[in-house]
Amino acid sequence: MTLSIVKLTAVTALITVLIGCSTSPTGRNQFIMVSGSEMATLGSQSFSELKKEEKISHDKRTNTYVQCVTNALLKVTPPQPDFESWEVVVFDSDQVNAFALPGGKIGVYTGLLNVAKTPDQLAAVVGHEIGHVMANHGGERVSSSVAANGALQIANIALGASGTANRDAIMAGLGLGVNVGVLLPFSRTHESESDLIGLQLMSDAEFNPEQSVELWKNMAKASEGAPPEFFSSHPSHSTRIADLQAAINRLPPSNNKAPNCVRP
């Protein structure tokens, strides 16, 4: 057995041991190689840098509105083991975007409010982002990338040791295969899982879950020309809407008694 094969066998065995050691809030097995505290530190550092680079909104009405929706969701969010409190910052930008980083750092861009037209729709986005943190998708993505890069390096060594012709072409094909066949679908899994976690948070906070479907209809209109689902890190809008509607049908009726968050 060559050294390359020995290394590959060892990596495979390690991955086999690690998979299943962690589960997401939906019960899905996860492959995690980094600790939650490490990811929280990285998230906090990245957020600090972002606050230096991006323009922060100081508009009182906008901040009050975003905080109102977010606080309602955070009241029903389970305590997180790797940090004590959440931080929410509104960025003054036309980007139609929001994010949440490990360590409980939430960013909302003012451009999102042009697409998330109601408090319920904004809750769908923020709930989705909170879901990424709850499920430690950041740690999972880092772990998957490290494992994929390690496997490609081992394959490259093995091809070089055997004198395989067309080595560069083979490695390029393997790289594309890992990206399309593993990393992108894995990211789509994360997006779909966060949709479901966010939907449950919306329901628990008594926002109207049906508005999550309306949100993604708005998103579809705002993002014409998006890549096909197969080559995208996100599910297609039609897939997303269908999955959300199916999940909504399984939820108990909502009382729609969320706080009266006044849109600016």
PDB file of C-alpha atoms in Angstrom:
ATOM      1  CA  MET A   1       0.000   0.000   0.000  1.00  0.00           C
ATOM      2  CA  THR A   2       1.458   3.374  -1.020  1.00  0.00           C
ATOM      3  CA  LEU A   3       1.841   6.278   1.386  1.00  0.00           C
ATOM      4  CA  SER A   4      -0.923   8.179  -0.488  1.00  0.00           C
ATOM      5  CA  ILE A   5      -3.408   5.356  -0.028  1.00  0.00           C
ATOM      6  CA  VAL A   6      -2.480   5.085   3.652  1.00  0.00           C
ATOM      7  CA  LYS A   7      -3.165   8.803   4.078  1.00  0.00           C
ATOM      8  CA  LEU A   8      -6.450   8.558   2.191  1.00  0.00           C
ATOM      9  CA  THR A   9      -7.525   5.603   4.338  1.00  0.00           C
ATOM     10  CA  ALA A  10      -6.691   7.530   7.503  1.00  0.00           C
ATOM     11  CA  VAL A  11      -8.645  10.604   6.367  1.00  0.00           C
ATOM     12  CA  THR A  12     -11.625   8.447   5.402  1.00  0.00           C
ATOM     13  CA  ALA A  13     -11.575   6.765   8.801  1.00  0.00           C
ATOM     14  CA  LEU A  14     -11.390  10.145  10.559  1.00  0.00           C
ATOM     15  CA  ILE A  15     -14.351  11.487   8.597  1.00  0.00           C
ATOM     16  CA  THR A  16     -16.335   8.337   9.368  1.00  0.00           C
ATOM     17  CA  VAL A  17     -15.733   8.853  13.081  1.00  0.00           C
ATOM     18  CA  LEU A  18     -16.596  12.550  13.007  1.00  0.00           C
ATOM     19  CA  ILE A  19     -19.799  12.319  10.954  1.00  0.00           C
ATOM     20  CA  GLY A  20     -22.747  11.859  13.291  1.00  0.00           C
ATOM     21  CA  CYS A  21     -20.918  13.284  16.319  1.00  0.00           C
ATOM     22  CA  SER A  22     -23.109  16.362  16.008  1.00  0.00           C
ATOM     23  CA  THR A  23     -26.710  16.923  14.958  1.00  0.00           C
ATOM     24  CA  SER A  24     -28.513  20.036  13.766  1.00  0.00           C
ATOM     25  CA  PRO A  25     -31.745  21.381  15.336  1.00  0.00           C
ATOM     26  CA  THR A  26     -33.680  19.411  12.705  1.00  0.00           C
ATOM     27  CA  GLY A  27     -31.902  16.163  13.637  1.00  0.00           C
ATOM     28  CA  ARG A  28     -29.597  16.046  10.612  1.00  0.00           C
ATOM     29  CA  ASN A  29     -26.162  14.476  11.148  1.00  0.00           C
ATOM     30  CA  GLN A  30     -23.325  16.974  10.797  1.00  0.00           C
ATOM     31  CA  PHE A  31     -19.610  16.800  10.050  1.00  0.00           C
ATOM     32  CA  ILE A  32     -17.925  19.277  12.426  1.00  0.00           C
ATOM     33  CA  MET A  33     -14.156  19.624  12.851  1.00  0.00           C
ATOM     34  CA  VAL A  34     -14.008  23.025  14.614  1.00  0.00           C
ATOM     35  CA  SER A  35     -15.402  24.003  17.998  1.00  0.00           C
ATOM     36  CA  GLY A  36     -18.330  26.355  18.449  1.00  0.00           C
ATOM     37  CA  SER A  37     -16.193  28.693  20.563  1.00  0.00           C
ATOM     38  CA  GLU A  38     -13.613  28.939  17.771  1.00  0.00           C
ATOM     39  CA  MET A  39     -16.333  29.789  15.260  1.00  0.00           C
ATOM     40  CA  ALA A  40     -17.812  32.362  17.663  1.00  0.00           C
ATOM     41  CA  THR A  41     -14.420  34.064  17.936  1.00  0.00           C
ATOM     42  CA  LEU A  42     -14.005  34.108  14.157  1.00  0.00           C
ATOM     43  CA  GLY A  43     -17.527  35.479  13.721  1.00  0.00           C
ATOM     44  CA  SER A  44     -16.956  38.244  16.241  1.00  0.00           C
ATOM     45  CA  GLN A  45     -13.678  39.227  14.610  1.00  0.00           C
ATOM     46  CA  SER A  46     -15.238  39.309  11.148  1.00  0.00           C
ATOM     47  CA  PHE A  47     -18.148  41.395  12.404  1.00  0.00           C
ATOM     48  CA  SER A  48     -15.806  43.926  14.012  1.00  0.00           C
ATOM     49  CA  GLU A  49     -13.964  44.335  10.714  1.00  0.00           C
ATOM     50  CA  LEU A  50     -17.220  44.634   8.789  1.00  0.00           C
ATOM     51  CA  LYS A  51     -18.431  47.430  11.059  1.00  0.00           C
ATOM     52  CA  LYS A  52     -15.277  49.356  10.206  1.00  0.00           C
ATOM     53  CA  GLU A  53     -15.701  48.846   6.461  1.00  0.00           C
ATOM     54  CA  GLU A  54     -19.465  49.233   5.992  1.00  0.00           C
ATOM     55  CA  LYS A  55     -21.577  52.309   6.646  1.00  0.00           C
ATOM     56  CA  ILE A  56     -23.742  51.805   9.716  1.00  0.00           C
ATOM     57  CA  SER A  57     -27.237  53.253   9.664  1.00  0.00           C
ATOM     58  CA  HIS A  58     -28.042  55.665  12.487  1.00  0.00           C
ATOM     59  CA  ASP A  59     -31.601  56.279  11.361  1.00  0.00           C
ATOM     60  CA  LYS A  60     -33.613  55.879  14.560  1.00  0.00           C
ATOM     61  CA  ARG A  61     -36.849  54.660  12.965  1.00  0.00           C
ATOM     62  CA  THR A  62     -35.107  52.055  10.831  1.00  0.00           C
ATOM     63  CA  ASN A  63     -33.059  50.737  13.733  1.00  0.00           C
ATOM     64  CA  THR A  64     -36.091  50.621  16.023  1.00  0.00           C
ATOM     65  CA  TYR A  65     -38.028  48.685  13.389  1.00  0.00           C
ATOM     66  CA  VAL A  66     -35.295  46.110  12.737  1.00  0.00           C
ATOM     67  CA  GLN A  67     -34.614  45.686  16.463  1.00  0.00           C
ATOM     68  CA  CYS A  68     -38.337  45.217  17.148  1.00  0.00           C
ATOM     69  CA  VAL A  69     -38.631  42.346  14.658  1.00  0.00           C
ATOM     70  CA  THR A  70     -35.316  40.787  15.667  1.00  0.00           C
ATOM     71  CA  ASN A  71     -35.963  40.987  19.417  1.00  0.00           C
ATOM     72  CA  ALA A  72     -39.294  39.205  18.987  1.00  0.00           C
ATOM     73  CA  LEU A  73     -37.489  36.328  17.267  1.00  0.00           C
ATOM     74  CA  LEU A  74     -34.646  36.233  19.766  1.00  0.00           C
ATOM     75  CA  LYS A  75     -37.121  35.911  22.646  1.00  0.00           C
ATOM     76  CA  VAL A  76     -38.125  32.492  21.277  1.00  0.00           C
ATOM     77  CA  THR A  77     -34.604  31.471  20.206  1.00  0.00           C
ATOM     78  CA  PRO A  78     -33.014  28.859  22.498  1.00  0.00           C
ATOM     79  CA  PRO A  79     -29.898  29.962  24.427  1.00  0.00           C
ATOM     80  CA  GLN A  80     -26.739  29.254  22.461  1.00  0.00           C
ATOM     81  CA  PRO A  81     -23.858  27.389  24.139  1.00  0.00           C
ATOM     82  CA  ASP A  82     -20.976  29.386  22.650  1.00  0.00           C
ATOM     83  CA  PHE A  83     -22.030  33.000  23.316  1.00  0.00           C
ATOM     84  CA  GLU A  84     -24.239  34.875  25.749  1.00  0.00           C
ATOM     85  CA  SER A  85     -25.941  37.619  23.748  1.00  0.00           C
ATOM     86  CA  TRP A  86     -26.826  38.652  20.205  1.00  0.00           C
ATOM     87  CA  GLU A  87     -25.780  41.867  18.482  1.00  0.00           C
ATOM     88  CA  VAL A  88     -27.818  43.457  15.689  1.00  0.00           C
ATOM     89  CA  VAL A  89     -26.468  46.152  13.372  1.00  0.00           C
ATOM     90  CA  VAL A  90     -28.266  47.878  10.489  1.00  0.00           C
ATOM     91  CA  PHE A  91     -26.006  48.740   7.558  1.00  0.00           C
ATOM     92  CA  ASP A  92     -26.870  51.661   5.304  1.00  0.00           C
ATOM     93  CA  SER A  93     -26.594  50.010   1.898  1.00  0.00           C
ATOM     94  CA  ASP A  94     -28.738  49.241  -1.131  1.00  0.00           C
ATOM     95  CA  GLN A  95     -27.797  45.557  -0.858  1.00  0.00           C
ATOM     96  CA  VAL A  96     -30.824  43.280  -0.562  1.00  0.00           C
ATOM     97  CA  ASN A  97     -29.217  41.185   2.112  1.00  0.00           C
ATOM     98  CA  ALA A  98     -28.931  40.143   5.737  1.00  0.00           C
ATOM     99  CA  PHE A  99     -26.619  37.738   7.529  1.00  0.00           C
ATOM    100  CA  ALA A 100     -25.832  36.180  10.875  1.00  0.00           C
ATOM    101  CA  LEU A 101     -22.338  35.132  11.912  1.00  0.00           C
ATOM    102  CA  PRO A 102     -21.190  32.630  14.545  1.00  0.00           C
ATOM    103  CA  GLY A 103     -21.086  34.382  17.871  1.00  0.00           C
ATOM    104  CA  GLY A 104     -24.569  35.856  17.404  1.00  0.00           C
ATOM    105  CA  LYS A 105     -23.737  38.767  15.112  1.00  0.00           C
ATOM    106  CA  ILE A 106     -26.657  39.847  12.906  1.00  0.00           C
ATOM    107  CA  GLY A 107     -26.418  42.354  10.077  1.00  0.00           C
ATOM    108  CA  VAL A 108     -29.363  43.767   8.130  1.00  0.00           C
ATOM    109  CA  TYR A 109     -28.878  45.966   5.056  1.00  0.00           C
ATOM    110  CA  THR A 110     -31.406  48.748   4.527  1.00  0.00           C
ATOM    111  CA  GLY A 111     -31.865  47.638   0.906  1.00  0.00           C
ATOM    112  CA  LEU A 112     -33.543  44.488   2.202  1.00  0.00           C
ATOM    113  CA  LEU A 113     -36.482  46.554   3.423  1.00  0.00           C
ATOM    114  CA  ASN A 114     -37.390  47.290  -0.206  1.00  0.00           C
ATOM    115  CA  VAL A 115     -38.041  43.565  -0.731  1.00  0.00           C
ATOM    116  CA  ALA A 116     -39.081  42.426   2.757  1.00  0.00           C
ATOM    117  CA  LYS A 117     -42.054  44.742   2.714  1.00  0.00           C
ATOM    118  CA  THR A 118     -43.719  43.821   6.026  1.00  0.00           C
ATOM    119  CA  PRO A 119     -42.545  42.962   9.562  1.00  0.00           C
ATOM    120  CA  ASP A 120     -43.527  39.336   8.916  1.00  0.00           C
ATOM    121  CA  GLN A 121     -41.398  39.210   5.767  1.00  0.00           C
ATOM    122  CA  LEU A 122     -38.441  40.767   7.563  1.00  0.00           C
ATOM    123  CA  ALA A 123     -38.933  38.171  10.316  1.00  0.00           C
ATOM    124  CA  ALA A 124     -38.677  35.441   7.672  1.00  0.00           C
ATOM    125  CA  VAL A 125     -35.247  36.714   6.595  1.00  0.00           C
ATOM    126  CA  VAL A 126     -33.874  37.342  10.080  1.00  0.00           C
ATOM    127  CA  GLY A 127     -35.265  34.046  11.361  1.00  0.00           C
ATOM    128  CA  HIS A 128     -33.560  32.277   8.477  1.00  0.00           C
ATOM    129  CA  GLU A 129     -30.233  33.911   9.369  1.00  0.00           C
ATOM    130  CA  ILE A 130     -30.609  33.032  13.046  1.00  0.00           C
ATOM    131  CA  GLY A 131     -31.204  29.459  11.865  1.00  0.00           C
ATOM    132  CA  HIS A 132     -27.742  29.366  10.283  1.00  0.00           C
ATOM    133  CA  VAL A 133     -26.174  30.184  13.660  1.00  0.00           C
ATOM    134  CA  MET A 134     -28.387  27.781  15.610  1.00  0.00           C
ATOM    135  CA  ALA A 135     -27.401  24.938  13.269  1.00  0.00           C
ATOM    136  CA  ASN A 136     -23.689  25.881  13.264  1.00  0.00           C
ATOM    137  CA  HIS A 137     -23.658  25.955   9.487  1.00  0.00           C
ATOM    138  CA  GLY A 138     -20.517  28.096   9.576  1.00  0.00           C
ATOM    139  CA  GLY A 139     -18.588  25.374  11.388  1.00  0.00           C
ATOM    140  CA  GLU A 140     -19.989  22.759   9.078  1.00  0.00           C
ATOM    141  CA  ARG A 141     -18.979  24.674   5.961  1.00  0.00           C
ATOM    142  CA  VAL A 142     -15.453  25.263   7.263  1.00  0.00           C
ATOM    143  CA  SER A 143     -15.133  21.569   8.112  1.00  0.00           C
ATOM    144  CA  SER A 144     -16.398  20.468   4.689  1.00  0.00           C
ATOM    145  CA  SER A 145     -13.992  22.800   2.884  1.00  0.00           C
ATOM    146  CA  VAL A 146     -11.021  21.584   4.930  1.00  0.00           C
ATOM    147  CA  ALA A 147     -11.927  17.951   4.264  1.00  0.00           C
ATOM    148  CA  ALA A 148     -12.507  18.536   0.542  1.00  0.00           C
ATOM    149  CA  ASN A 149      -9.207  20.388   0.113  1.00  0.00           C
ATOM    150  CA  GLY A 150      -7.377  17.635   1.984  1.00  0.00           C
ATOM    151  CA  ALA A 151      -8.888  14.965  -0.246  1.00  0.00           C
ATOM    152  CA  LEU A 152      -7.889  16.866  -3.404  1.00  0.00           C
ATOM    153  CA  GLN A 153      -4.322  17.261  -2.142  1.00  0.00           C
ATOM    154  CA  ILE A 154      -4.127  13.528  -1.470  1.00  0.00           C
ATOM    155  CA  ALA A 155      -5.476  12.770  -4.950  1.00  0.00           C
ATOM    156  CA  ASN A 156      -2.904  15.116  -6.480  1.00  0.00           C
ATOM    157  CA  ILE A 157      -0.084  13.384  -4.599  1.00  0.00           C
ATOM    158  CA  ALA A 158      -1.346   9.968  -5.669  1.00  0.00           C
ATOM    159  CA  LEU A 159      -1.563  10.988  -9.338  1.00  0.00           C
ATOM    160  CA  GLY A 160       1.937  12.461  -9.214  1.00  0.00           C
ATOM    161  CA  ALA A 161       3.409   9.373  -7.583  1.00  0.00           C
ATOM    162  CA  SER A 162       1.861   7.083 -10.213  1.00  0.00           C
ATOM    163  CA  GLY A 163       2.967   9.231 -13.132  1.00  0.00           C
ATOM    164  CA  THR A 164      -0.610   9.573 -14.407  1.00  0.00           C
ATOM    165  CA  ALA A 165      -0.939  11.409 -17.731  1.00  0.00           C
ATOM    166  CA  ASN A 166      -3.217  14.474 -17.946  1.00  0.00           C
ATOM    167  CA  ARG A 167      -2.797  15.042 -14.226  1.00  0.00           C
ATOM    168  CA  ASP A 168      -3.806  18.728 -14.396  1.00  0.00           C
ATOM    169  CA  ALA A 169      -6.966  17.982 -16.368  1.00  0.00           C
ATOM    170  CA  ILE A 170      -7.948  15.233 -13.935  1.00  0.00           C
ATOM    171  CA  MET A 171      -7.395  17.510 -10.939  1.00  0.00           C
ATOM    172  CA  ALA A 172      -9.457  20.267 -12.555  1.00  0.00           C
ATOM    173  CA  GLY A 173     -12.284  17.789 -13.086  1.00  0.00           C
ATOM    174  CA  LEU A 174     -12.043  16.569  -9.503  1.00  0.00           C
ATOM    175  CA  GLY A 175     -12.177  20.157  -8.253  1.00  0.00           C
ATOM    176  CA  LEU A 176     -15.334  20.861 -10.245  1.00  0.00           C
ATOM    177  CA  GLY A 177     -16.831  17.584  -9.053  1.00  0.00           C
ATOM    178  CA  VAL A 178     -16.196  18.422  -5.400  1.00  0.00           C
ATOM    179  CA  ASN A 179     -17.671  21.900  -5.806  1.00  0.00           C
ATOM    180  CA  VAL A 180     -20.797  20.920  -7.740  1.00  0.00           C
ATOM    181  CA  GLY A 181     -21.303  17.474  -6.246  1.00  0.00           C
ATOM    182  CA  VAL A 182     -20.499  18.153  -2.595  1.00  0.00           C
ATOM    183  CA  LEU A 183     -20.005  21.755  -1.498  1.00  0.00           C
ATOM    184  CA  LEU A 184     -22.848  23.433  -3.420  1.00  0.00           C
ATOM    185  CA  PRO A 185     -25.498  20.816  -2.519  1.00  0.00           C
ATOM    186  CA  PHE A 186     -24.283  20.982   1.071  1.00  0.00           C
ATOM    187  CA  SER A 187     -24.865  24.726   1.038  1.00  0.00           C
ATOM    188  CA  ARG A 188     -28.335  24.232  -0.455  1.00  0.00           C
ATOM    189  CA  THR A 189     -29.029  21.827   2.410  1.00  0.00           C
ATOM    190  CA  HIS A 190     -28.052  24.555   4.859  1.00  0.00           C
ATOM    191  CA  GLU A 191     -30.280  27.118   3.158  1.00  0.00           C
ATOM    192  CA  SER A 192     -33.285  24.793   3.176  1.00  0.00           C
ATOM    193  CA  GLU A 193     -32.675  23.840   6.800  1.00  0.00           C
ATOM    194  CA  SER A 194     -32.414  27.493   7.840  1.00  0.00           C
ATOM    195  CA  ASP A 195     -35.692  28.208   6.054  1.00  0.00           C
ATOM    196  CA  LEU A 196     -37.395  25.600   8.230  1.00  0.00           C
ATOM    197  CA  ILE A 197     -35.744  26.783  11.456  1.00  0.00           C
ATOM    198  CA  GLY A 198     -36.635  30.383  10.647  1.00  0.00           C
ATOM    199  CA  LEU A 199     -40.204  29.392   9.859  1.00  0.00           C
ATOM    200  CA  GLN A 200     -40.541  27.760  13.273  1.00  0.00           C
ATOM    201  CA  LEU A 201     -39.089  30.851  14.967  1.00  0.00           C
ATOM    202  CA  MET A 202     -41.588  33.014  13.065  1.00  0.00           C
ATOM    203  CA  SER A 203     -44.439  30.829  14.232  1.00  0.00           C
ATOM    204  CA  ASP A 204     -43.208  30.766  17.851  1.00  0.00           C
ATOM    205  CA  ALA A 205     -42.891  34.575  17.813  1.00  0.00           C
ATOM    206  CA  GLU A 206     -46.442  34.735  16.369  1.00  0.00           C
ATOM    207  CA  PHE A 207     -45.509  36.325  13.073  1.00  0.00           C
ATOM    208  CA  ASN A 208     -47.483  35.114  10.052  1.00  0.00           C
ATOM    209  CA  PRO A 209     -45.524  32.182   8.504  1.00  0.00           C
ATOM    210  CA  GLU A 210     -47.448  32.558   5.229  1.00  0.00           C
ATOM    211  CA  GLN A 211     -45.538  35.774   4.639  1.00  0.00           C
ATOM    212  CA  SER A 212     -42.320  33.778   4.187  1.00  0.00           C
ATOM    213  CA  VAL A 213     -43.744  32.577   0.879  1.00  0.00           C
ATOM    214  CA  GLU A 214     -44.616  36.128  -0.143  1.00  0.00           C
ATOM    215  CA  LEU A 215     -41.071  37.183   0.754  1.00  0.00           C
ATOM    216  CA  TRP A 216     -39.498  34.667  -1.603  1.00  0.00           C
ATOM    217  CA  LYS A 217     -41.892  35.647  -4.352  1.00  0.00           C
ATOM    218  CA  ASN A 218     -40.573  39.198  -3.898  1.00  0.00           C
ATOM    219  CA  MET A 219     -37.012  37.841  -3.918  1.00  0.00           C
ATOM    220  CA  ALA A 220     -37.675  35.999  -7.167  1.00  0.00           C
ATOM    221  CA  LYS A 221     -38.805  39.226  -8.824  1.00  0.00           C
ATOM    222  CA  ALA A 222     -35.769  41.089  -7.491  1.00  0.00           C
ATOM    223  CA  SER A 223     -33.199  38.492  -8.612  1.00  0.00           C
ATOM    224  CA  GLU A 224     -34.055  37.677 -12.215  1.00  0.00           C
ATOM    225  CA  GLY A 225     -31.194  35.995 -14.026  1.00  0.00           C
ATOM    226  CA  ALA A 226     -30.068  33.913 -11.024  1.00  0.00           C
ATOM    227  CA  PRO A 227     -28.022  30.811 -11.935  1.00  0.00           C
ATOM    228  CA  PRO A 228     -29.733  27.409 -12.298  1.00  0.00           C
ATOM    229  CA  GLU A 229     -30.252  25.613  -9.005  1.00  0.00           C
ATOM    230  CA  PHE A 230     -27.692  22.932  -9.941  1.00  0.00           C
ATOM    231  CA  PHE A 231     -24.914  25.552 -10.029  1.00  0.00           C
ATOM    232  CA  SER A 232     -26.168  27.676  -7.162  1.00  0.00           C
ATOM    233  CA  SER A 233     -25.442  27.622  -3.462  1.00  0.00           C
ATOM    234  CA  HIS A 234     -29.115  28.417  -2.821  1.00  0.00           C
ATOM    235  CA  PRO A 235     -32.230  26.470  -3.743  1.00  0.00           C
ATOM    236  CA  SER A 236     -34.214  27.871  -6.651  1.00  0.00           C
ATOM    237  CA  HIS A 237     -37.030  30.211  -5.647  1.00  0.00           C
ATOM    238  CA  SER A 238     -39.659  27.710  -6.813  1.00  0.00           C
ATOM    239  CA  THR A 239     -38.086  24.928  -4.722  1.00  0.00           C
ATOM    240  CA  ARG A 240     -37.834  27.205  -1.720  1.00  0.00           C
ATOM    241  CA  ILE A 241     -41.445  28.352  -1.978  1.00  0.00           C
ATOM    242  CA  ALA A 242     -42.754  24.810  -2.395  1.00  0.00           C
ATOM    243  CA  ASP A 243     -40.786  23.542   0.609  1.00  0.00           C
ATOM    244  CA  LEU A 244     -41.906  26.459   2.771  1.00  0.00           C
ATOM    245  CA  GLN A 245     -45.557  25.992   1.831  1.00  0.00           C
ATOM    246  CA  ALA A 246     -45.367  22.299   2.691  1.00  0.00           C
ATOM    247  CA  ALA A 247     -43.829  23.142   6.084  1.00  0.00           C
ATOM    248  CA  ILE A 248     -46.414  25.866   6.739  1.00  0.00           C
ATOM    249  CA  ASN A 249     -49.183  23.337   6.182  1.00  0.00           C
ATOM    250  CA  ARG A 250     -47.766  21.281   9.059  1.00  0.00           C
ATOM    251  CA  LEU A 251     -47.660  24.208  11.521  1.00  0.00           C
ATOM    252  CA  PRO A 252     -50.450  24.912  14.001  1.00  0.00           C
ATOM    253  CA  PRO A 253     -52.547  27.999  13.197  1.00  0.00           C
ATOM    254  CA  SER A 254     -50.744  31.225  14.064  1.00  0.00           C
ATOM    255  CA  ASN A 255     -52.340  33.777  16.375  1.00  0.00           C
ATOM    256  CA  ASN A 256     -50.474  36.543  14.528  1.00  0.00           C
ATOM    257  CA  LYS A 257     -49.858  38.402  17.800  1.00  0.00           C
ATOM    258  CA  ALA A 258     -46.303  39.486  17.106  1.00  0.00           C
ATOM    259  CA  PRO A 259     -45.265  42.942  18.351  1.00  0.00           C
ATOM    260  CA  ASN A 260     -46.520  45.900  16.336  1.00  0.00           C
ATOM    261  CA  CYS A 261     -43.221  46.796  14.683  1.00  0.00           C
ATOM    262  CA  VAL A 262     -43.714  50.054  12.786  1.00  0.00           C
ATOM    263  CA  ARG A 263     -42.062  50.073   9.385  1.00  0.00           C
ATOM    264  CA  PRO A 264     -40.150  53.328   8.664  1.00  0.00           C
TER     265      PRO A 264
END
